[in-house]
PDB file of C-alpha atoms in Angstrom:
ATOM      1  CA  MET A  27    -113.054  15.297 158.510  1.00  0.00           C
ATOM      2  CA  ASN A  28    -115.574  12.969 156.909  1.00  0.00           C
ATOM      3  CA  PRO A  29    -118.206  14.351 154.538  1.00  0.00           C
ATOM      4  CA  ILE A  30    -121.508  15.365 156.101  1.00  0.00           C
ATOM      5  CA  GLU A  31    -124.680  13.684 154.880  1.00  0.00           C
ATOM      6  CA  LEU A  32    -127.211  16.496 154.697  1.00  0.00           C
ATOM      7  CA  ARG A  33    -130.080  14.413 153.391  1.00  0.00           C
ATOM      8  CA  ASP A  34    -131.204  12.372 156.381  1.00  0.00           C
ATOM      9  CA  GLN A  35    -134.601  10.687 156.874  1.00  0.00           C
ATOM     10  CA  LYS A  36    -136.284  13.775 158.283  1.00  0.00           C
ATOM     11  CA  GLY A  37    -134.354  16.276 156.193  1.00  0.00           C
ATOM     12  CA  SER A  38    -133.428  17.928 159.478  1.00  0.00           C
ATOM     13  CA  LYS A  39    -130.003  19.332 158.613  1.00  0.00           C
ATOM     14  CA  LEU A  40    -131.230  20.800 155.345  1.00  0.00           C
ATOM     15  CA  ALA A  41    -134.284  22.243 157.112  1.00  0.00           C
ATOM     16  CA  ILE A  42    -132.072  23.856 159.755  1.00  0.00           C
ATOM     17  CA  LEU A  43    -129.664  25.323 157.198  1.00  0.00           C
ATOM     18  CA  GLN A  44    -132.541  26.643 155.083  1.00  0.00           C
ATOM     19  CA  THR A  45    -134.305  28.151 158.116  1.00  0.00           C
ATOM     20  CA  LEU A  46    -131.130  29.909 159.274  1.00  0.00           C
ATOM     21  CA  ARG A  47    -130.488  31.131 155.719  1.00  0.00           C
ATOM     22  CA  VAL A  48    -133.973  32.614 155.393  1.00  0.00           C
ATOM     23  CA  HIS A  49    -134.561  33.909 158.938  1.00  0.00           C
ATOM     24  CA  GLY A  50    -131.045  34.572 160.226  1.00  0.00           C
ATOM     25  CA  GLY A  51    -129.632  33.658 163.622  1.00  0.00           C
ATOM     26  CA  MET A  52    -131.899  32.063 166.205  1.00  0.00           C
ATOM     27  CA  SER A  53    -131.998  29.712 169.163  1.00  0.00           C
ATOM     28  CA  ARG A  54    -132.525  25.954 169.073  1.00  0.00           C
ATOM     29  CA  ILE A  55    -136.040  26.393 170.484  1.00  0.00           C
ATOM     30  CA  GLU A  56    -136.911  28.805 167.659  1.00  0.00           C
ATOM     31  CA  LEU A  57    -135.557  26.276 165.152  1.00  0.00           C
ATOM     32  CA  THR A  58    -137.785  23.635 166.764  1.00  0.00           C
ATOM     33  CA  ARG A  59    -140.812  25.877 166.374  1.00  0.00           C
ATOM     34  CA  LEU A  60    -140.095  26.926 162.768  1.00  0.00           C
ATOM     35  CA  THR A  61    -139.014  23.528 161.406  1.00  0.00           C
ATOM     36  CA  GLY A  62    -141.417  21.301 163.346  1.00  0.00           C
ATOM     37  CA  LEU A  63    -138.519  19.023 164.308  1.00  0.00           C
ATOM     38  CA  SER A  64    -138.176  17.640 167.826  1.00  0.00           C
ATOM     39  CA  ARG A  65    -135.722  19.141 170.326  1.00  0.00           C
ATOM     40  CA  ALA A  66    -133.687  15.927 170.222  1.00  0.00           C
ATOM     41  CA  THR A  67    -133.466  15.986 166.419  1.00  0.00           C
ATOM     42  CA  ILE A  68    -132.457  19.665 166.477  1.00  0.00           C
ATOM     43  CA  SER A  69    -129.738  18.958 169.074  1.00  0.00           C
ATOM     44  CA  LEU A  70    -128.273  16.002 167.161  1.00  0.00           C
ATOM     45  CA  SER A  71    -128.364  17.827 163.830  1.00  0.00           C
ATOM     46  CA  ILE A  72    -126.867  21.033 165.251  1.00  0.00           C
ATOM     47  CA  ALA A  73    -124.029  19.038 166.843  1.00  0.00           C
ATOM     48  CA  GLU A  74    -123.104  17.633 163.437  1.00  0.00           C
ATOM     49  CA  LEU A  75    -123.459  21.015 161.700  1.00  0.00           C
ATOM     50  CA  LEU A  76    -121.213  22.583 164.379  1.00  0.00           C
ATOM     51  CA  GLU A  77    -118.637  19.816 163.915  1.00  0.00           C
ATOM     52  CA  HIS A  78    -118.517  20.474 160.168  1.00  0.00           C
ATOM     53  CA  ARG A  79    -118.357  24.252 160.722  1.00  0.00           C
ATOM     54  CA  LEU A  80    -121.533  25.037 158.810  1.00  0.00           C
ATOM     55  CA  VAL A  81    -123.122  26.799 161.798  1.00  0.00           C
ATOM     56  CA  TYR A  82    -121.675  28.423 164.920  1.00  0.00           C
ATOM     57  CA  GLU A  83    -122.867  29.562 168.319  1.00  0.00           C
ATOM     58  CA  THR A  84    -122.634  33.321 168.807  1.00  0.00           C
ATOM     59  CA  ASP A  85    -121.887  35.191 171.997  1.00  0.00           C
ATOM     60  CA  ASN A  86    -125.354  36.733 171.715  1.00  0.00           C
ATOM     61  CA  ARG A  87    -127.723  35.263 174.269  1.00  0.00           C
ATOM     62  CA  LEU A  88    -131.470  35.550 173.805  1.00  0.00           C
ATOM     63  CA  MET A  89    -133.283  36.270 177.038  1.00  0.00           C
ATOM     64  CA  THR A  90    -136.006  33.721 177.701  1.00  0.00           C
ATOM     65  CA  LYS A  91    -138.058  32.718 180.737  1.00  0.00           C
ATOM     66  CA  GLY A  92    -135.380  30.189 181.754  1.00  0.00           C
ATOM     67  CA  ARG A  93    -131.688  30.390 181.119  1.00  0.00           C
ATOM     68  CA  PRO A  94    -130.519  32.567 178.192  1.00  0.00           C
ATOM     69  CA  ALA A  95    -130.630  30.773 174.833  1.00  0.00           C
ATOM     70  CA  THR A  96    -127.551  30.594 172.601  1.00  0.00           C
ATOM     71  CA  THR A  97    -128.003  32.028 169.113  1.00  0.00           C
ATOM     72  CA  LEU A  98    -126.994  29.851 166.142  1.00  0.00           C
ATOM     73  CA  GLU A  99    -125.935  31.327 162.816  1.00  0.00           C
ATOM     74  CA  LEU A 100    -124.575  30.126 159.505  1.00  0.00           C
ATOM     75  CA  VAL A 101    -120.803  30.369 159.211  1.00  0.00           C
ATOM     76  CA  PRO A 102    -120.083  33.261 156.848  1.00  0.00           C
ATOM     77  CA  GLY A 103    -118.515  32.031 153.644  1.00  0.00           C
ATOM     78  CA  SER A 104    -119.188  28.366 154.365  1.00  0.00           C
ATOM     79  CA  ARG A 105    -119.945  26.279 151.346  1.00  0.00           C
ATOM     80  CA  VAL A 106    -121.708  23.034 150.666  1.00  0.00           C
ATOM     81  CA  ILE A 107    -121.222  20.973 147.547  1.00  0.00           C
ATOM     82  CA  LEU A 108    -124.170  18.781 146.698  1.00  0.00           C
ATOM     83  CA  GLY A 109    -123.747  15.736 144.548  1.00  0.00           C
ATOM     84  CA  ALA A 110    -126.619  13.695 143.188  1.00  0.00           C
ATOM     85  CA  ASP A 111    -126.662  10.090 142.048  1.00  0.00           C
ATOM     86  CA  LEU A 112    -129.722  10.078 139.839  1.00  0.00           C
ATOM     87  CA  ASP A 113    -129.524   6.348 139.098  1.00  0.00           C
ATOM     88  CA  ASN A 114    -130.742   5.251 142.527  1.00  0.00           C
ATOM     89  CA  GLY A 115    -131.941   8.500 144.099  1.00  0.00           C
ATOM     90  CA  ALA A 116    -129.114   8.717 146.653  1.00  0.00           C
ATOM     91  CA  TRP A 117    -127.826  12.164 147.521  1.00  0.00           C
ATOM     92  CA  ALA A 118    -124.545  13.006 149.173  1.00  0.00           C
ATOM     93  CA  ALA A 119    -123.240  16.325 150.425  1.00  0.00           C
ATOM     94  CA  ARG A 120    -119.871  17.467 151.637  1.00  0.00           C
ATOM     95  CA  SER A 121    -118.934  20.693 153.314  1.00  0.00           C
ATOM     96  CA  LEU A 122    -115.865  22.616 152.236  1.00  0.00           C
TER      97      LEU A 122
END
């Protein structure tokens, strides 16, 4: 599996991980509301975070006006190593 780049233009993946860390499990729509990111950005970022096993979808379904929303949570015990290249300001991250 290739390393995941957590520092994207919008900081979306880091914002999602931080929001889940602080607030606990929640739906994509709640992440949209709390982070201010678009639904499309949330969906793309979550797909990558799921692929790298940093978040997972629980069996818990939140009841909403429409169809039940899937809850997302951080994978217990998951780790992220952050590396910084201070010469040119580029950051790279890789999940373990």
